[in-house]
mmCIF file of C-alpha atoms and ligand atoms in Angstrom:
data_model
loop_
_atom_site.group_PDB
_atom_site.id
_atom_site.type_symbol
_atom_site.label_atom_id
_atom_site.label_comp_id
_atom_site.label_asym_id
_atom_site.label_seq_id
_atom_site.Cartn_x
_atom_site.Cartn_y
_atom_site.Cartn_z
ATOM 1 C CA MET A 7 -110.980 46.389 117.779
ATOM 2 C CA LEU A 8 -113.712 48.028 114.880
ATOM 3 C CA LEU A 9 -115.882 45.682 113.196
ATOM 4 C CA LEU A 10 -118.049 45.710 109.939
ATOM 5 C CA TRP A 11 -120.374 44.048 108.415
ATOM 6 C CA SER A 12 -119.642 45.055 103.954
ATOM 7 C CA ALA A 13 -121.777 43.018 101.367
ATOM 8 C CA ALA A 14 -120.116 41.410 98.900
ATOM 9 C CA PRO A 15 -120.870 43.723 95.697
ATOM 10 C CA GLY A 16 -123.492 41.245 93.342
ATOM 11 C CA SER A 17 -123.847 39.384 96.431
ATOM 12 C CA ALA A 18 -126.304 39.028 99.940
ATOM 13 C CA GLN A 19 -123.456 37.200 101.005
ATOM 14 C CA THR A 20 -121.994 39.145 103.760
ATOM 15 C CA ASN A 21 -118.520 39.895 104.952
ATOM 16 C CA ARG A 22 -116.188 39.858 108.925
ATOM 17 C CA VAL A 23 -113.894 42.882 107.734
ATOM 18 C CA THR A 24 -111.846 44.913 110.022
ATOM 19 C CA VAL A 25 -111.725 48.533 110.049
ATOM 20 C CA ALA A 26 -108.250 48.611 111.121
ATOM 21 C CA ASP A 27 -107.336 46.075 108.489
ATOM 22 C CA ARG A 28 -106.987 48.705 106.300
ATOM 23 C CA ASN A 29 -103.839 50.002 108.668
ATOM 24 C CA VAL A 30 -102.294 46.379 108.578
ATOM 25 C CA ILE A 31 -98.705 46.346 107.940
ATOM 26 C CA HIS A 32 -98.562 41.880 107.358
ATOM 27 C CA PRO A 33 -95.276 41.637 107.089
ATOM 28 C CA GLY A 34 -94.306 38.187 104.320
ATOM 29 C CA GLU A 35 -97.388 38.918 102.193
ATOM 30 C CA ILE A 36 -98.047 39.853 99.430
ATOM 31 C CA TRP A 37 -97.890 43.793 99.435
ATOM 32 C CA LYS A 38 -100.357 45.462 97.208
ATOM 33 C CA ASP A 39 -100.110 49.075 95.571
ATOM 34 C CA ASN A 40 -103.052 51.292 94.360
ATOM 35 C CA ARG A 41 -103.610 49.151 91.039
ATOM 36 C CA GLY A 42 -103.796 46.181 92.843
ATOM 37 C CA GLU A 43 -100.487 44.539 91.995
ATOM 38 C CA HIS A 44 -96.596 43.558 94.292
ATOM 39 C CA VAL A 45 -94.974 46.912 95.096
ATOM 40 C CA GLN A 46 -91.659 46.229 92.996
ATOM 41 C CA ALA A 47 -89.730 47.874 95.561
ATOM 42 C CA HIS A 48 -87.114 45.272 96.595
ATOM 43 C CA GLY A 49 -83.739 46.688 98.241
ATOM 44 C CA GLY A 50 -85.435 49.346 98.468
ATOM 45 C CA GLY A 51 -84.938 53.383 100.294
ATOM 46 C CA ILE A 52 -87.672 56.287 101.403
ATOM 47 C CA ILE A 53 -88.078 59.532 101.978
ATOM 48 C CA ARG A 54 -89.912 62.630 103.062
ATOM 49 C CA VAL A 55 -90.990 64.943 100.644
ATOM 50 C CA ARG A 56 -93.693 67.830 101.927
ATOM 51 C CA GLY A 57 -95.444 65.702 104.462
ATOM 52 C CA THR A 58 -95.723 62.565 101.718
ATOM 53 C CA TYR A 59 -93.584 58.916 102.260
ATOM 54 C CA TYR A 60 -91.478 58.393 99.009
ATOM 55 C CA TRP A 61 -90.309 54.545 98.635
ATOM 56 C CA PHE A 62 -87.627 53.950 95.495
ATOM 57 C CA GLY A 63 -87.274 49.904 94.996
ATOM 58 C CA GLU A 64 -86.130 47.674 92.382
ATOM 59 C CA GLU A 65 -88.334 46.932 90.114
ATOM 60 C CA ARG A 66 -88.114 43.428 88.560
ATOM 61 C CA SER A 67 -91.956 41.896 87.736
ATOM 62 C CA GLN A 68 -92.040 39.219 84.814
ATOM 63 C CA ASP A 69 -92.398 41.625 82.376
ATOM 64 C CA LEU A 70 -89.812 44.212 81.723
ATOM 65 C CA ASP A 71 -86.933 44.178 78.982
ATOM 66 C CA ARG A 72 -84.569 42.193 80.197
ATOM 67 C CA SER A 73 -82.217 44.266 78.936
ATOM 68 C CA ARG A 74 -83.317 47.044 81.359
ATOM 69 C CA ARG A 75 -82.740 47.342 84.635
ATOM 70 C CA TYR A 76 -85.754 49.442 85.884
ATOM 71 C CA VAL A 77 -86.897 51.140 89.426
ATOM 72 C CA SER A 78 -89.998 51.910 91.061
ATOM 73 C CA CYS A 79 -91.621 54.804 93.178
ATOM 74 C CA TYR A 80 -94.303 54.895 94.810
ATOM 75 C CA SER A 81 -95.583 57.271 97.504
ATOM 76 C CA SER A 82 -97.896 56.823 100.997
ATOM 77 C CA GLN A 83 -99.738 58.840 103.294
ATOM 78 C CA ASP A 84 -99.370 56.663 106.047
ATOM 79 C CA LEU A 85 -96.358 54.163 105.121
ATOM 80 C CA VAL A 86 -99.275 51.412 104.340
ATOM 81 C CA ARG A 87 -101.342 52.083 101.432
ATOM 82 C CA TRP A 88 -98.894 53.309 98.024
ATOM 83 C CA THR A 89 -99.934 54.373 95.375
ATOM 84 C CA PHE A 90 -97.536 53.776 92.238
ATOM 85 C CA ARG A 91 -95.307 56.327 90.501
ATOM 86 C CA ASN A 92 -93.097 55.812 88.134
ATOM 87 C CA GLN A 93 -91.273 53.950 87.026
ATOM 88 C CA VAL A 94 -88.423 56.192 86.706
ATOM 89 C CA ILE A 95 -85.581 54.217 86.014
ATOM 90 C CA LYS A 96 -85.762 52.121 83.118
ATOM 91 C CA LEU A 97 -82.153 51.703 81.536
ATOM 92 C CA ALA A 98 -80.143 49.975 79.106
ATOM 93 C CA ASP A 99 -76.403 49.624 79.986
ATOM 94 C CA PRO A 100 -75.220 52.719 80.230
ATOM 95 C CA GLU A 101 -71.859 52.792 80.195
ATOM 96 C CA GLY A 102 -70.464 49.622 77.751
ATOM 97 C CA PHE A 103 -71.235 47.276 81.100
ATOM 98 C CA GLY A 104 -72.492 44.397 79.073
ATOM 99 C CA PRO A 105 -75.233 42.473 79.375
ATOM 100 C CA ARG A 106 -75.299 41.028 82.617
ATOM 101 C CA TRP A 107 -75.010 44.932 84.485
ATOM 102 C CA ILE A 108 -76.930 45.031 87.797
ATOM 103 C CA LEU A 109 -77.991 48.019 89.537
ATOM 104 C CA GLU A 110 -79.819 47.078 92.800
ATOM 105 C CA ARG A 111 -80.707 49.283 96.224
ATOM 106 C CA PRO A 112 -81.139 52.365 94.841
ATOM 107 C CA LYS A 113 -81.314 55.018 97.322
ATOM 108 C CA VAL A 114 -82.864 59.185 96.400
ATOM 109 C CA PHE A 115 -81.879 62.176 98.131
ATOM 110 C CA HIS A 116 -83.123 65.610 98.372
ATOM 111 C CA ASN A 117 -80.984 68.041 98.033
ATOM 112 C CA ALA A 118 -83.055 71.237 99.369
ATOM 113 C CA LYS A 119 -80.614 73.730 98.195
ATOM 114 C CA THR A 120 -80.425 72.677 94.616
ATOM 115 C CA GLY A 121 -83.679 71.413 95.268
ATOM 116 C CA ARG A 122 -82.670 68.245 93.126
ATOM 117 C CA PHE A 123 -83.059 64.469 93.734
ATOM 118 C CA VAL A 124 -80.259 62.447 93.564
ATOM 119 C CA MET A 125 -80.252 58.668 92.753
ATOM 120 C CA TYR A 126 -77.551 56.649 93.853
ATOM 121 C CA MET A 127 -77.438 52.870 93.099
ATOM 122 C CA HIS A 128 -75.558 50.360 93.440
ATOM 123 C CA ILE A 129 -73.760 49.772 89.858
ATOM 124 C CA ASP A 130 -72.384 46.221 89.505
ATOM 125 C CA GLY A 131 -71.473 43.325 87.258
ATOM 126 C CA PRO A 132 -68.445 41.287 85.206
ATOM 127 C CA LEU A 133 -64.866 42.606 85.154
ATOM 128 C CA PRO A 134 -64.474 42.340 80.789
ATOM 129 C CA GLY A 135 -63.434 38.783 79.945
ATOM 130 C CA GLN A 136 -65.246 37.475 82.358
ATOM 131 C CA THR A 137 -69.171 36.344 82.608
ATOM 132 C CA GLY A 138 -70.706 36.492 85.638
ATOM 133 C CA GLY A 139 -70.879 38.371 89.243
ATOM 134 C CA TYR A 140 -69.746 41.212 91.580
ATOM 135 C CA ASN A 141 -66.962 42.924 90.139
ATOM 136 C CA LEU A 142 -67.315 45.797 89.449
ATOM 137 C CA ALA A 143 -68.380 47.563 92.592
ATOM 138 C CA ARG A 144 -69.348 50.881 91.847
ATOM 139 C CA VAL A 145 -72.095 53.693 92.144
ATOM 140 C CA GLY A 146 -74.477 54.815 90.038
ATOM 141 C CA VAL A 147 -75.767 58.550 90.466
ATOM 142 C CA ALA A 148 -78.967 59.460 88.875
ATOM 143 C CA VAL A 149 -80.570 63.143 88.762
ATOM 144 C CA SER A 150 -84.038 64.195 89.035
ATOM 145 C CA SER A 151 -85.803 67.770 89.260
ATOM 146 C CA LYS A 152 -88.801 65.669 90.889
ATOM 147 C CA VAL A 153 -89.277 63.474 92.816
ATOM 148 C CA ASP A 154 -91.292 61.149 91.090
ATOM 149 C CA GLY A 155 -89.418 61.692 87.490
ATOM 150 C CA ASP A 156 -87.362 60.153 85.341
ATOM 151 C CA TYR A 157 -84.142 60.540 86.859
ATOM 152 C CA ARG A 158 -81.099 61.099 84.104
ATOM 153 C CA TYR A 159 -78.420 58.384 84.159
ATOM 154 C CA LEU A 160 -75.417 60.771 85.047
ATOM 155 C CA LYS A 161 -72.338 58.620 86.243
ATOM 156 C CA SER A 162 -70.643 55.654 88.162
ATOM 157 C CA PHE A 163 -67.189 55.484 90.091
ATOM 158 C CA ARG A 164 -66.124 54.044 92.800
ATOM 159 C CA PRO A 165 -66.785 56.070 95.956
ATOM 160 C CA LEU A 166 -63.410 57.338 97.842
ATOM 161 C CA ASP A 167 -61.448 55.122 95.523
ATOM 162 C CA HIS A 168 -63.266 52.691 96.823
ATOM 163 C CA GLU A 169 -65.194 49.179 96.392
ATOM 164 C CA SER A 170 -68.470 49.353 96.525
ATOM 165 C CA ARG A 171 -71.454 46.829 96.704
ATOM 166 C CA ASP A 172 -74.612 47.576 99.249
ATOM 167 C CA ILE A 173 -75.341 51.049 99.947
ATOM 168 C CA GLY A 174 -77.618 52.285 102.258
ATOM 169 C CA GLN A 175 -78.619 55.624 102.951
ATOM 170 C CA PHE A 176 -78.420 57.922 106.181
ATOM 171 C CA ILE A 177 -80.015 60.794 106.580
ATOM 172 C CA ASP A 178 -79.512 62.346 110.243
ATOM 173 C CA ASP A 179 -81.521 64.867 112.902
ATOM 174 C CA ASP A 180 -79.569 67.837 111.464
ATOM 175 C CA GLY A 181 -80.232 66.587 107.554
ATOM 176 C CA THR A 182 -76.220 65.849 106.230
ATOM 177 C CA PRO A 183 -76.933 62.883 103.833
ATOM 178 C CA TYR A 184 -74.778 59.771 104.137
ATOM 179 C CA LEU A 185 -73.776 57.099 101.980
ATOM 180 C CA ILE A 186 -73.186 53.128 103.486
ATOM 181 C CA PHE A 187 -71.058 51.672 101.301
ATOM 182 C CA GLU A 188 -69.555 48.125 101.523
ATOM 183 C CA ASP A 189 -66.261 47.727 100.332
ATOM 184 C CA ARG A 190 -65.510 44.079 101.110
ATOM 185 C CA PRO A 191 -61.842 43.922 101.578
ATOM 186 C CA PHE A 192 -61.817 46.647 103.714
ATOM 187 C CA GLY A 193 -65.850 46.638 105.769
ATOM 188 C CA PHE A 194 -69.103 48.222 105.587
ATOM 189 C CA ARG A 195 -68.276 52.553 105.286
ATOM 190 C CA ILE A 196 -69.859 55.841 106.367
ATOM 191 C CA ALA A 197 -69.118 58.918 104.021
ATOM 192 C CA THR A 198 -70.617 62.421 103.858
ATOM 193 C CA LEU A 199 -71.739 63.496 100.061
ATOM 194 C CA SER A 200 -70.905 66.441 97.882
ATOM 195 C CA GLY A 201 -72.924 69.850 99.003
ATOM 196 C CA ASP A 202 -74.383 69.426 95.395
ATOM 197 C CA TYR A 203 -74.942 65.152 96.190
ATOM 198 C CA LEU A 204 -73.235 64.616 93.779
ATOM 199 C CA ASN A 205 -70.182 62.694 94.848
ATOM 200 C CA VAL A 206 -69.290 60.859 97.484
ATOM 201 C CA GLU A 207 -66.786 63.585 99.488
ATOM 202 C CA LYS A 208 -65.119 62.171 103.110
ATOM 203 C CA GLU A 209 -64.970 58.941 104.474
ATOM 204 C CA VAL A 210 -66.163 59.648 108.677
ATOM 205 C CA CYS A 211 -65.570 55.933 109.842
ATOM 206 C CA LEU A 212 -64.714 52.225 108.108
ATOM 207 C CA ILE A 213 -66.166 49.778 110.333
ATOM 208 C CA PRO A 214 -63.221 46.734 109.788
ATOM 209 C CA LEU A 215 -66.773 44.212 109.048
ATOM 210 C CA HIS A 216 -67.958 42.364 106.516
ATOM 211 C CA LEU A 217 -72.069 43.678 105.712
ATOM 212 C CA GLU A 218 -74.171 44.321 103.218
ATOM 213 C CA GLY A 219 -77.365 46.186 103.574
ATOM 214 C CA GLY A 220 -76.596 48.579 106.125
ATOM 215 C CA ALA A 221 -78.925 51.064 107.998
ATOM 216 C CA ILE A 222 -78.333 53.772 110.673
ATOM 217 C CA VAL A 223 -80.868 55.106 112.903
ATOM 218 C CA HIS A 224 -80.689 58.135 115.638
ATOM 219 C CA TYR A 225 -82.363 57.063 118.420
ATOM 220 C CA ASN A 226 -82.703 59.348 121.465
ATOM 221 C CA GLY A 227 -79.166 60.416 121.091
ATOM 222 C CA LEU A 228 -77.500 57.603 120.042
ATOM 223 C CA TYR A 229 -76.909 55.777 117.113
ATOM 224 C CA TYR A 230 -78.067 52.329 115.899
ATOM 225 C CA ALA A 231 -75.657 50.772 112.790
ATOM 226 C CA ILE A 232 -77.512 46.963 111.841
ATOM 227 C CA GLY A 233 -76.302 44.864 108.843
ATOM 228 C CA SER A 234 -76.147 41.741 107.247
ATOM 229 C CA ALA A 235 -73.016 38.586 106.763
ATOM 230 C CA LEU A 236 -72.285 38.220 103.642
ATOM 231 C CA THR A 237 -74.717 35.406 102.427
ATOM 232 C CA GLY A 238 -76.000 36.393 98.766
ATOM 233 C CA TRP A 239 -79.397 36.161 98.102
ATOM 234 C CA ARG A 240 -79.412 33.669 102.253
ATOM 235 C CA PRO A 241 -80.914 35.340 104.605
ATOM 236 C CA ASN A 242 -78.943 35.329 108.306
ATOM 237 C CA PRO A 243 -78.481 36.377 111.543
ATOM 238 C CA ASN A 244 -78.341 40.444 110.832
ATOM 239 C CA LYS A 245 -76.876 42.668 113.215
ATOM 240 C CA TYR A 246 -76.094 46.136 115.621
ATOM 241 C CA ALA A 247 -73.966 47.801 116.550
ATOM 242 C CA THR A 248 -74.250 51.891 118.199
ATOM 243 C CA ALA A 249 -72.274 54.901 118.467
ATOM 244 C CA LYS A 250 -72.145 57.921 120.355
ATOM 245 C CA SER A 251 -71.310 59.889 117.477
ATOM 246 C CA LEU A 252 -71.028 58.437 113.509
ATOM 247 C CA GLU A 253 -66.846 58.173 113.305
ATOM 248 C CA GLY A 254 -67.206 55.735 116.153
ATOM 249 C CA PRO A 255 -66.243 53.974 118.573
ATOM 250 C CA TRP A 256 -68.704 51.193 117.206
ATOM 251 C CA SER A 257 -69.662 49.126 120.831
ATOM 252 C CA GLU A 258 -69.457 45.274 119.358
ATOM 253 C CA PHE A 259 -72.045 44.005 117.087
ATOM 254 C CA GLN A 260 -74.829 41.963 118.534
ATOM 255 C CA ASP A 261 -77.550 39.879 117.135
ATOM 256 C CA ILE A 262 -80.649 41.927 116.050
ATOM 257 C CA ALA A 263 -83.212 38.950 116.443
ATOM 258 C CA PRO A 264 -83.162 34.768 117.954
ATOM 259 C CA PRO A 265 -79.940 33.916 115.420
ATOM 260 C CA GLU A 266 -81.429 30.445 114.665
ATOM 261 C CA THR A 267 -84.459 32.347 112.932
ATOM 262 C CA ASN A 268 -82.181 34.071 110.374
ATOM 263 C CA THR A 269 -83.519 37.062 110.831
ATOM 264 C CA TYR A 270 -86.536 36.077 109.938
ATOM 265 C CA GLY A 271 -85.783 34.611 107.141
ATOM 266 C CA SER A 272 -85.491 39.229 105.978
ATOM 267 C CA GLN A 273 -82.394 40.856 105.514
ATOM 268 C CA SER A 274 -82.053 44.705 106.260
ATOM 269 C CA THR A 275 -82.238 47.430 103.745
ATOM 270 C CA MET A 276 -83.463 50.637 106.272
ATOM 271 C CA MET A 277 -84.452 51.523 109.737
ATOM 272 C CA LEU A 278 -87.308 54.627 108.777
ATOM 273 C CA LYS A 279 -87.352 56.595 111.995
ATOM 274 C CA VAL A 280 -91.037 57.932 112.254
ATOM 275 C CA THR A 281 -92.338 60.661 115.241
ATOM 276 C CA GLY A 282 -95.682 61.372 116.098
ATOM 277 C CA LYS A 283 -97.049 63.733 118.125
ATOM 278 C CA LYS A 284 -97.280 61.281 120.984
ATOM 279 C CA ALA A 285 -94.330 58.377 120.503
ATOM 280 C CA THR A 286 -91.229 57.572 117.930
ATOM 281 C CA THR A 287 -91.370 54.902 115.843
ATOM 282 C CA VAL A 288 -88.388 52.505 114.159
ATOM 283 C CA ILE A 289 -89.938 50.671 111.712
ATOM 284 C CA PHE A 290 -87.385 46.723 110.162
ATOM 285 C CA MET A 291 -87.046 47.507 106.575
ATOM 286 C CA GLY A 292 -86.196 44.067 105.330
ATOM 287 C CA ASP A 293 -86.397 42.042 102.344
ATOM 288 C CA ILE A 294 -87.417 38.669 102.042
ATOM 289 C CA TRP A 295 -85.652 37.732 98.528
ATOM 290 C CA LYS A 296 -86.645 35.352 96.049
ATOM 291 C CA PRO A 297 -83.044 34.595 93.926
ATOM 292 C CA GLN A 298 -85.499 32.235 91.061
ATOM 293 C CA THR A 299 -88.590 34.330 91.652
ATOM 294 C CA GLN A 300 -87.711 37.756 92.580
ATOM 295 C CA TRP A 301 -91.085 39.173 91.742
ATOM 296 C CA ASP A 302 -92.501 37.727 94.282
ATOM 297 C CA SER A 303 -90.023 39.255 96.180
ATOM 298 C CA ARG A 304 -91.342 40.267 99.980
ATOM 299 C CA TYR A 305 -91.023 43.008 102.828
ATOM 300 C CA LEU A 306 -90.886 42.363 106.143
ATOM 301 C CA TRP A 307 -91.212 46.213 107.818
ATOM 302 C CA MET A 308 -91.660 46.001 111.767
ATOM 303 C CA PRO A 309 -91.621 48.066 114.238
ATOM 304 C CA LEU A 310 -87.714 47.982 116.378
ATOM 305 C CA GLU A 311 -88.007 47.410 120.072
ATOM 306 C CA ILE A 312 -84.828 49.921 120.714
ATOM 307 C CA GLY A 313 -83.736 52.256 123.097
ATOM 308 C CA ASP A 314 -80.696 52.830 126.025
ATOM 309 C CA GLY A 315 -78.064 51.175 123.431
ATOM 310 C CA LYS A 316 -79.950 47.742 122.622
ATOM 311 C CA LEU A 317 -82.629 47.070 119.698
ATOM 312 C CA ARG A 318 -84.319 43.491 118.642
ATOM 313 C CA LEU A 319 -86.761 43.044 115.734
ATOM 314 C CA PRO A 320 -89.875 41.438 117.120
ATOM 315 C CA GLU A 321 -91.085 37.994 115.376
ATOM 316 C CA PRO A 322 -92.981 39.478 112.486
ATOM 317 C CA LYS A 323 -96.446 39.438 113.083
ATOM 318 C CA PRO A 324 -98.775 41.899 111.203
ATOM 319 C CA TRP A 325 -99.187 45.190 113.164
ATOM 320 C CA THR A 326 -100.354 48.722 112.379
ATOM 321 C CA LEU A 327 -99.195 52.695 112.189
ATOM 322 C CA ASP A 328 -101.099 55.705 113.420
ATOM 323 C CA ILE A 329 -98.956 58.122 111.508
ATOM 324 C CA LYS A 330 -100.261 60.866 113.303
ATOM 325 C CA SER A 331 -99.915 59.900 116.622
ATOM 326 C CA GLY A 332 -96.078 57.405 115.498
ATOM 327 C CA ARG A 333 -98.314 54.640 117.308
ATOM 328 C CA ALA A 334 -97.309 51.323 116.670
ATOM 329 C CA ALA A 335 -99.492 48.285 117.564
ATOM 330 C CA ILE A 336 -98.436 44.859 117.068
ATOM 331 C CA LEU A 337 -101.699 42.619 116.710
ATOM 332 C CA LYS A 338 -101.983 39.551 118.306
HETATM 333 C C1 DGJ B 429 -76.553 40.725 98.721
HETATM 334 C C2 DGJ B 429 -76.540 41.645 98.727
HETATM 335 O O1 DGJ B 429 -77.355 42.197 99.826
HETATM 336 C C3 DGJ B 429 -78.414 41.501 97.227
HETATM 337 O O2 DGJ B 429 -78.757 43.051 97.354
HETATM 338 C C4 DGJ B 429 -77.369 40.865 96.259
HETATM 339 O O3 DGJ B 429 -77.199 41.740 95.512
HETATM 340 C C5 DGJ B 429 -78.037 39.966 96.310
HETATM 341 N N1 DGJ B 429 -76.362 39.618 97.596
HETATM 342 C C6 DGJ B 429 -76.517 39.170 96.037
HETATM 343 O O4 DGJ B 429 -76.176 37.746 95.782
#
C-alpha cells in the first residue's frame, strides 16, 4: 500500500495517510458525503444512469419537519465517494393517512422509453381508528423527469391487490424491472411493472416464506434472492435461495452469514452487481438500524462471496472497490 505523509493545515505535525484510504468502504462507520455529513439514504436503492451511480434512501436527519417524509439522493462515480444531490421527496401526508404515516425503502427505476424516473416506496401507517402500526400495507409511486429532481407523488395502491410492506427492486440484465414485495399473509412476491412503470403488472413468483428486505441479483446464469426474517428493527439471520429462472423453483433458503451474528447486525436492502473490465463484484447493501436514533443508522456494505449456487457475506472489514476493473479487495 502506498503511504504518504501529509502536513495538517496550520500545524507542523505530520499525519500518516494512505492513498488507498480514499477508496475504502468502512462497514458500520459514519459514511460522510461531500458536505462532511453522514449519508442519509437508509433502506435504499441504487441505479446507474449514464455511468453515474445514484443512491436513494430514507432521509432521517434530526432537524427535519416531523410531519413530512423525506427521500435523499446522492451520486457517485466510484460507489465510495458520494455527493449529496437533493431531497427528492419532502412530502406532507399525501392522502390523509394521518400523522403516523410511513414512507420507507424508496427505489427508483429509469424508464428508457418515457425518459421518466419512477420511484416506488413503501407507504404505510395505521388504519382509521388505530394509533400506530403498519396496516395500510401499500406502495406509493412518484415521478420525475430528472434523476435527482423533485419527484411528484402520484398515488398509492396495493400491488395486484396484495398487502405490500418492505419493497425491493431488481433490474435484470436485459433491463426488465421487477418489484419485490412482502405480502404478509403469503410471502415474498416478485412482479413485473407495466410499460410506463406506473403499475405493478404481473406476478412472476410467490415464494411462500415471510421475508423482508428482499433483494435479487442475477449472477453467472443463476438468480440469488435474499431476505430477512420479520423482527422489526432488530437484525436476524438473513437467508438466500437460488433459481435458474425468477419463476422458480427456488432452492431451500440458507443463512448468508453465521446465524449467531444476525447478519453482523444488519438487514438486507439490495444487492448491487458491479461489472468491470476484469471482474464482477456483487455488493451486499445492508442497513444497521438504530431505531432510537435513526439519523445515526449505518450501512453494512460488503462484497459477497458468490457463485455456483452459494452466497456468503464475509465478516465486515474495510474494503476497496476499483470501479474500472470491478475488483474488490478486503483489507486485513
Ligand atoms: C423491518 C423493515 O425491514 C424496515 O424497513 C422497517 O419497516 C421495520 N421493519 C419497522 O419495524
